[in-house]
Coordinates of C-alpha atoms (C1' of nucleotides) in Angstrom, one line a residue:
Chain A
M1 CA 0.0 0.0 0.0
H2 CA 1.5 3.3 -1.2
G3 CA 0.5 6.9 -0.9
A4 CA -2.0 6.9 -3.7
G5 CA -3.6 3.7 -2.6
E6 CA -4.0 4.9 0.9
D7 CA -5.8 8.0 -0.4
Y8 CA -8.3 5.9 -2.2
I9 CA -9.0 3.7 0.8
E10 CA -9.3 6.6 3.1
T11 CA -11.6 8.4 0.8
I12 CA -13.9 5.4 0.4
Y13 CA -14.0 5.1 4.2
I14 CA -14.8 8.8 4.7
L15 CA -17.5 8.9 2.0
Q16 CA -19.1 5.8 3.4
K17 CA -19.4 7.5 6.8
R18 CA -20.6 10.8 5.2
M19 CA -23.1 9.4 2.7
G20 CA -23.8 5.9 3.7
Y21 CA -22.7 4.5 0.3
V22 CA -19.8 5.0 -2.1
R23 CA -19.4 4.4 -5.8
S24 CA -16.3 4.9 -8.0
V25 CA -17.8 8.1 -9.3
D26 CA -18.1 9.5 -5.8
V27 CA -14.5 8.8 -5.1
A28 CA -13.5 10.4 -8.5
R29 CA -15.4 13.6 -7.6
E30 CA -14.0 13.8 -4.1
L31 CA -10.4 13.4 -5.2
G32 CA -10.8 15.3 -8.5
F33 CA -9.6 12.3 -10.5
S34 CA -11.1 10.8 -13.7
R35 CA -13.6 7.9 -13.4
A36 CA -11.1 5.9 -15.4
S37 CA -8.3 6.4 -12.9
V38 CA -10.6 5.4 -10.0
S39 CA -11.9 2.4 -11.9
R40 CA -8.5 1.1 -12.4
A41 CA -7.5 1.7 -8.8
V42 CA -10.6 0.0 -7.6
G43 CA -9.6 -3.0 -9.7
Y44 CA -6.2 -3.1 -8.0
M45 CA -7.8 -2.8 -4.6
R46 CA -10.2 -5.6 -5.3
D47 CA -7.3 -7.8 -6.4
M48 CA -5.6 -6.9 -3.2
G49 CA -8.6 -8.0 -1.3
L50 CA -9.3 -4.6 0.2
L51 CA -12.8 -4.1 -1.2
N52 CA -15.6 -5.6 -3.2
M53 CA -18.0 -4.1 -5.6
Q54 CA -21.7 -4.8 -5.0
E55 CA -24.7 -4.7 -7.3
G56 CA -25.1 -1.2 -8.6
G57 CA -21.4 -0.4 -8.3
Y58 CA -21.5 0.1 -4.6
L59 CA -18.1 -0.3 -3.0
E60 CA -17.6 -2.1 0.3
L61 CA -14.4 -2.4 2.2
T62 CA -13.5 -5.8 3.2
E63 CA -12.3 -6.5 6.8
A64 CA -8.7 -5.9 5.7
G65 CA -9.7 -2.7 3.8
Q66 CA -11.6 -1.4 6.8
K67 CA -8.6 -2.0 9.0
E68 CA -6.3 -0.3 6.6
A69 CA -8.7 2.7 6.3
E70 CA -9.0 3.1 10.0
A71 CA -5.2 3.1 10.4
V72 CA -4.8 5.8 7.8
Y73 CA -7.7 7.8 9.1
D74 CA -6.2 7.6 12.6
R75 CA -2.9 9.0 11.3
H76 CA -4.9 11.7 9.5
I77 CA -6.6 12.9 12.7
T78 CA -3.6 12.6 14.9
L79 CA -1.5 14.6 12.5
T80 CA -4.1 17.3 11.9
A81 CA -4.6 17.9 15.6
F82 CA -0.8 17.8 16.1
L83 CA -0.2 20.5 13.5
M84 CA -2.9 22.7 14.7
A85 CA -1.7 22.4 18.3
T86 CA 1.9 23.1 17.6
S87 CA 2.2 25.1 14.4
R88 CA -1.2 26.8 15.1
V89 CA -2.3 26.7 11.5
D90 CA -5.9 26.7 10.6
A91 CA -7.8 23.4 10.2
D92 CA -7.7 23.5 6.5
T93 CA -4.0 23.9 6.2
A94 CA -3.3 21.4 8.9
E95 CA -5.5 18.9 7.1
K96 CA -3.8 19.3 3.7
D97 CA -0.4 18.8 5.3
A98 CA -1.6 15.9 7.4
C99 CA -3.0 14.3 4.2
R100 CA 0.4 14.3 2.6
I101 CA 2.4 13.4 5.7
E102 CA 0.1 10.5 6.8
H103 CA 1.5 8.4 3.9
I104 CA 5.2 8.9 4.7
I105 CA 5.6 9.2 8.5
S106 CA 7.3 6.4 10.3
P107 CA 5.4 4.4 13.0
L108 CA 7.9 5.4 15.6
T109 CA 7.5 9.2 15.0
L110 CA 3.7 8.9 14.9
E111 CA 3.8 7.0 18.2
G112 CA 5.9 9.8 19.7
I113 CA 3.3 12.4 18.4
K114 CA 0.5 10.5 20.2
R115 CA 2.6 10.5 23.4
F116 CA 3.2 14.3 22.9
A117 CA -0.6 14.8 22.6
E118 CA -1.2 13.1 25.9
D119 CA 1.6 14.9 27.6
H120 CA 0.6 18.3 26.3
R121 CA -3.1 18.5 26.5
D122 CA -2.9 22.2 27.2
L123 CA -1.5 22.8 23.7
Y124 CA -4.5 21.1 22.3
E125 CA -7.1 23.1 24.3
G126 CA -9.6 24.8 22.2
I127 CA -8.4 23.6 18.8
A128 CA -11.4 22.8 16.6
L129 CA -10.9 19.8 14.4
P130 CA -13.1 20.1 11.3
A131 CA -16.4 18.2 11.9
E132 CA -15.9 16.6 8.5
Y133 CA -12.7 15.6 6.9
H134 CA -12.1 16.0 3.3
T135 CA -9.5 13.9 1.6
R136 CA -7.2 16.2 -0.3
Chain B
M1 CA 11.1 21.5 -8.3
H2 CA 9.6 18.3 -6.9
G3 CA 10.6 15.9 -4.2
A4 CA 13.3 14.0 -6.1
G5 CA 14.9 17.2 -7.5
E6 CA 15.1 18.7 -4.1
D7 CA 16.8 15.6 -2.8
Y8 CA 19.5 16.0 -5.5
I9 CA 20.0 19.6 -4.8
E10 CA 20.2 19.1 -1.1
T11 CA 22.6 16.2 -1.4
I12 CA 24.9 18.3 -3.6
Y13 CA 24.8 21.1 -1.1
I14 CA 25.6 18.7 1.8
L15 CA 28.4 16.9 0.1
Q16 CA 29.9 20.2 -0.9
K17 CA 30.0 21.2 2.7
R18 CA 31.3 17.8 3.8
M19 CA 34.0 17.1 1.2
G20 CA 34.7 20.4 -0.5
Y21 CA 33.7 19.0 -3.9
V22 CA 30.9 17.0 -5.5
R23 CA 30.8 14.9 -8.6
S24 CA 27.9 12.9 -10.0
V25 CA 29.3 9.7 -8.7
D26 CA 29.4 11.1 -5.1
V27 CA 25.8 12.0 -5.3
A28 CA 25.0 8.5 -6.7
R29 CA 26.8 6.8 -3.8
E30 CA 25.2 9.1 -1.2
L31 CA 21.7 8.5 -2.4
G32 CA 22.1 4.9 -3.5
F33 CA 21.1 5.6 -7.1
S34 CA 22.8 4.6 -10.3
R35 CA 25.3 6.9 -11.9
A36 CA 23.0 7.0 -14.9
S37 CA 20.1 8.3 -12.9
V38 CA 22.2 11.0 -11.4
S39 CA 23.7 11.9 -14.7
R40 CA 20.3 12.5 -16.2
A41 CA 19.1 14.4 -13.1
V42 CA 22.2 16.6 -13.3
G43 CA 21.4 17.3 -16.9
Y44 CA 17.9 18.5 -16.0
M45 CA 19.2 20.6 -13.2
R46 CA 21.8 22.2 -15.5
D47 CA 19.0 22.9 -18.0
M48 CA 17.0 24.6 -15.1
G49 CA 20.0 26.7 -14.3
L50 CA 20.5 25.2 -10.9
L51 CA 24.1 24.0 -11.4
N52 CA 27.0 23.9 -13.7
M53 CA 29.5 21.1 -14.3
Q54 CA 33.1 22.2 -14.2
E55 CA 36.3 20.5 -15.7
G56 CA 36.7 17.1 -14.2
G57 CA 33.0 16.7 -13.5
Y58 CA 32.9 18.9 -10.5
L59 CA 29.4 20.2 -9.8
E60 CA 28.8 23.7 -8.7
L61 CA 25.5 25.1 -7.7
T62 CA 24.5 28.3 -9.3
E63 CA 23.2 31.2 -7.2
A64 CA 19.7 29.9 -7.8
G65 CA 20.7 26.4 -7.0
Q66 CA 22.4 27.5 -3.8
K67 CA 19.4 29.4 -2.7
E68 CA 17.1 26.5 -3.4
A69 CA 19.5 24.1 -1.5
E70 CA 19.6 26.4 1.5
A71 CA 15.8 26.6 1.6
V72 CA 15.5 22.8 1.6
Y73 CA 18.3 22.4 4.1
D74 CA 16.7 24.9 6.4
R75 CA 13.4 22.9 6.2
H76 CA 15.4 19.8 6.9
I77 CA 17.0 21.1 10.1
T78 CA 13.8 22.8 11.3
L79 CA 11.8 19.6 10.9
T80 CA 14.4 17.3 12.4
A81 CA 14.7 19.4 15.5
F82 CA 10.9 19.8 15.7
L83 CA 10.3 16.0 15.5
M84 CA 13.0 15.4 18.1
A85 CA 11.6 18.0 20.4
T86 CA 8.0 16.9 20.2
S87 CA 7.9 13.3 19.2
R88 CA 11.1 12.6 21.1
V89 CA 12.4 10.2 18.5
D90 CA 16.1 9.6 18.0
A91 CA 18.0 11.8 15.6
D92 CA 18.2 9.2 12.9
T93 CA 14.4 8.6 12.9
A94 CA 13.7 12.3 13.0
E95 CA 16.0 12.9 10.1
K96 CA 14.5 10.2 7.9
D97 CA 11.0 11.6 8.5
A98 CA 12.2 15.2 8.1
C99 CA 13.7 14.2 4.8
R100 CA 10.4 13.0 3.4
I101 CA 8.3 15.8 5.0
E102 CA 10.5 18.6 3.8
H103 CA 9.3 18.2 0.3
I104 CA 5.7 18.3 0.9
I105 CA 5.1 20.6 3.9
S106 CA 3.3 23.9 3.2
P107 CA 5.1 27.2 3.9
L108 CA 2.5 28.2 6.3
T109 CA 2.8 25.2 8.5
L110 CA 6.6 25.4 8.4
E111 CA 6.4 29.0 9.5
G112 CA 4.2 27.9 12.4
I113 CA 6.7 25.2 13.4
K114 CA 9.5 27.8 13.5
R115 CA 7.3 30.0 15.7
F116 CA 6.7 26.9 17.9
A117 CA 10.4 26.4 18.3
E118 CA 10.9 29.9 19.5
D119 CA 7.9 29.8 21.9
H120 CA 8.9 26.4 23.3
R121 CA 12.7 26.5 23.7
D122 CA 12.3 24.3 26.8
L123 CA 11.2 21.4 24.7
Y124 CA 14.2 21.7 22.5
E125 CA 16.6 21.7 25.5
G126 CA 19.2 19.0 25.3
I127 CA 18.2 17.6 21.9
A128 CA 21.4 16.7 20.0
L129 CA 21.0 17.4 16.3
P130 CA 23.4 15.1 14.3
A131 CA 26.6 16.9 13.6
E132 CA 26.4 15.7 10.0
Y133 CA 23.3 15.3 8.0
H134 CA 22.9 12.4 5.6
T135 CA 20.4 12.7 2.9
R136 CA 18.1 9.7 3.0
Chain C
dC1 C1' 52.5 0.6 -24.1
dC2 C1' 48.5 -1.4 -23.3
dA3 C1' 45.0 -2.9 -20.1
dA4 C1' 42.3 -1.9 -16.3
dT5 C1' 39.8 1.4 -13.6
dG6 C1' 36.9 5.2 -12.7
dG7 C1' 33.5 8.5 -14.1
dC8 C1' 30.1 10.6 -17.5
dT9 C1' 26.6 9.7 -20.9
dT10 C1' 23.2 7.6 -24.0
dA11 C1' 19.7 4.3 -25.1
dG12 C1' 16.2 1.9 -23.8
dC13 C1' 13.2 -0.5 -20.2
dC14 C1' 9.9 -0.5 -16.3
dT15 C1' 6.5 1.0 -12.8
dA16 C1' 3.3 4.2 -10.7
dC17 C1' -0.2 7.0 -11.6
dG18 C1' -2.4 10.6 -13.7
dC19 C1' -5.2 11.6 -18.3
dT20 C1' -8.6 11.4 -22.6
dA21 C1' -11.4 8.9 -25.9
dA22 C1' -14.5 5.7 -26.7
dC23 C1' -17.5 1.7 -25.6
dT24 C1' -21.2 -0.7 -22.8
dG25 C1' -25.3 -1.1 -20.4
dA26 C1' -29.0 0.7 -17.4
dA27 C1' -32.2 4.2 -16.1
dT28 C1' -34.9 8.1 -17.3
dG29 C1' -37.9 11.4 -19.6
dG30 C1' -40.0 14.0 -23.6
Chain D
dC1 C1' -39.9 4.4 -27.9
dC2 C1' -36.0 6.4 -28.7
dA3 C1' -32.5 9.7 -27.0
dT4 C1' -30.0 11.3 -23.3
dT5 C1' -27.5 10.8 -19.3
dC6 C1' -24.9 8.4 -15.9
dA7 C1' -21.7 4.9 -14.3
dG8 C1' -18.1 1.7 -15.1
dT9 C1' -14.6 -0.1 -18.1
dT10 C1' -10.9 -0.6 -21.6
dA11 C1' -7.3 1.1 -24.5
dG12 C1' -3.7 3.9 -25.1
dC13 C1' -0.9 8.1 -23.9
dG14 C1' 2.4 11.0 -21.0
dT15 C1' 5.5 12.2 -17.2
dA16 C1' 8.4 11.2 -13.3
dG17 C1' 12.0 8.8 -11.9
dG18 C1' 14.1 4.6 -10.9
dC19 C1' 17.1 0.7 -13.5
dT20 C1' 20.7 -1.9 -16.7
dA21 C1' 23.7 -2.2 -20.6
dA22 C1' 27.1 -0.4 -23.1
dG23 C1' 30.1 3.2 -25.1
dC24 C1' 33.6 6.8 -24.5
dC25 C1' 37.4 9.0 -22.5
dA26 C1' 41.2 10.0 -19.2
dT27 C1' 44.2 8.3 -15.8
dT28 C1' 47.2 4.9 -13.9
dG29 C1' 50.2 1.0 -13.3
dG30 C1' 52.3 -3.6 -14.5

DNA sequence: CCAATGGCTTAGCCTACGCTAACTGAATGG
DNA sequence: CCATTCAGTTAGCGTAGGCTAAGCCATTGG
């Protein structure tokens, strides 16, 4: 699973939560990619056992896919809050940066960041995470 | 200038400081790439006016290249220290993460991180930045 | 003096991941 | 009922940025 693939999985996860269903075209619109690009990516993810396509083109994450998505999403939130708390940037900027960093950060550093959050609750006071996360 | 290009420029800058000269082959060894890949990249960078090749294959950053390199290197150091101070990871881990993040972080967030460093000197106490920076 | 070594370059391949164009099939509406 | 629209797919293209193979040239040493 590489950066781009993680973006797809995460987007499917988020759209599922937001709308209750996800089709390829929804992912395409959300990410600003062509339907063709998404179609191919979905094929790859199906081959990797991360999702299935149901009747009517509805995408459903498998157990593995769900797990993967949650892991990425967790990094996403952790990093967004971390950047807002330390760098004091707005939610939108924090999210865009988090969205790129989440694919490349080492597990060790992320772990440290979570520890930092616990040890410095005061810095996190009053930061308002966006109610809804976008994906790019 | 994209991620890979920035890595090349930064490596040339660092090797110049470390050894007093840089040739393509030195860059290749440092980054673990083939000489051919570096040769092509050097060609691109020359075309972009970032460096010149002297007699004997010695690479010299132009004014523009130097400026670019310093900007990347500055991000590199800022991020390494930031990760060590917050996440409390070792210098090596911090650097590897910094090296990937430095290419994708937004100017705004970086600015905030610098402000954070000034406002939280205590967190930076006693962290030992590596005397020498590697580039991957 | 000739062969080996070291360094740069070119040619051509491969993968990842975007794209457009064009086809298919299902649903919808004048 | 036929035309449009919408969704998914396939085919083929382009760029970025790795790679190996192989050629060229200068230096060096038996």
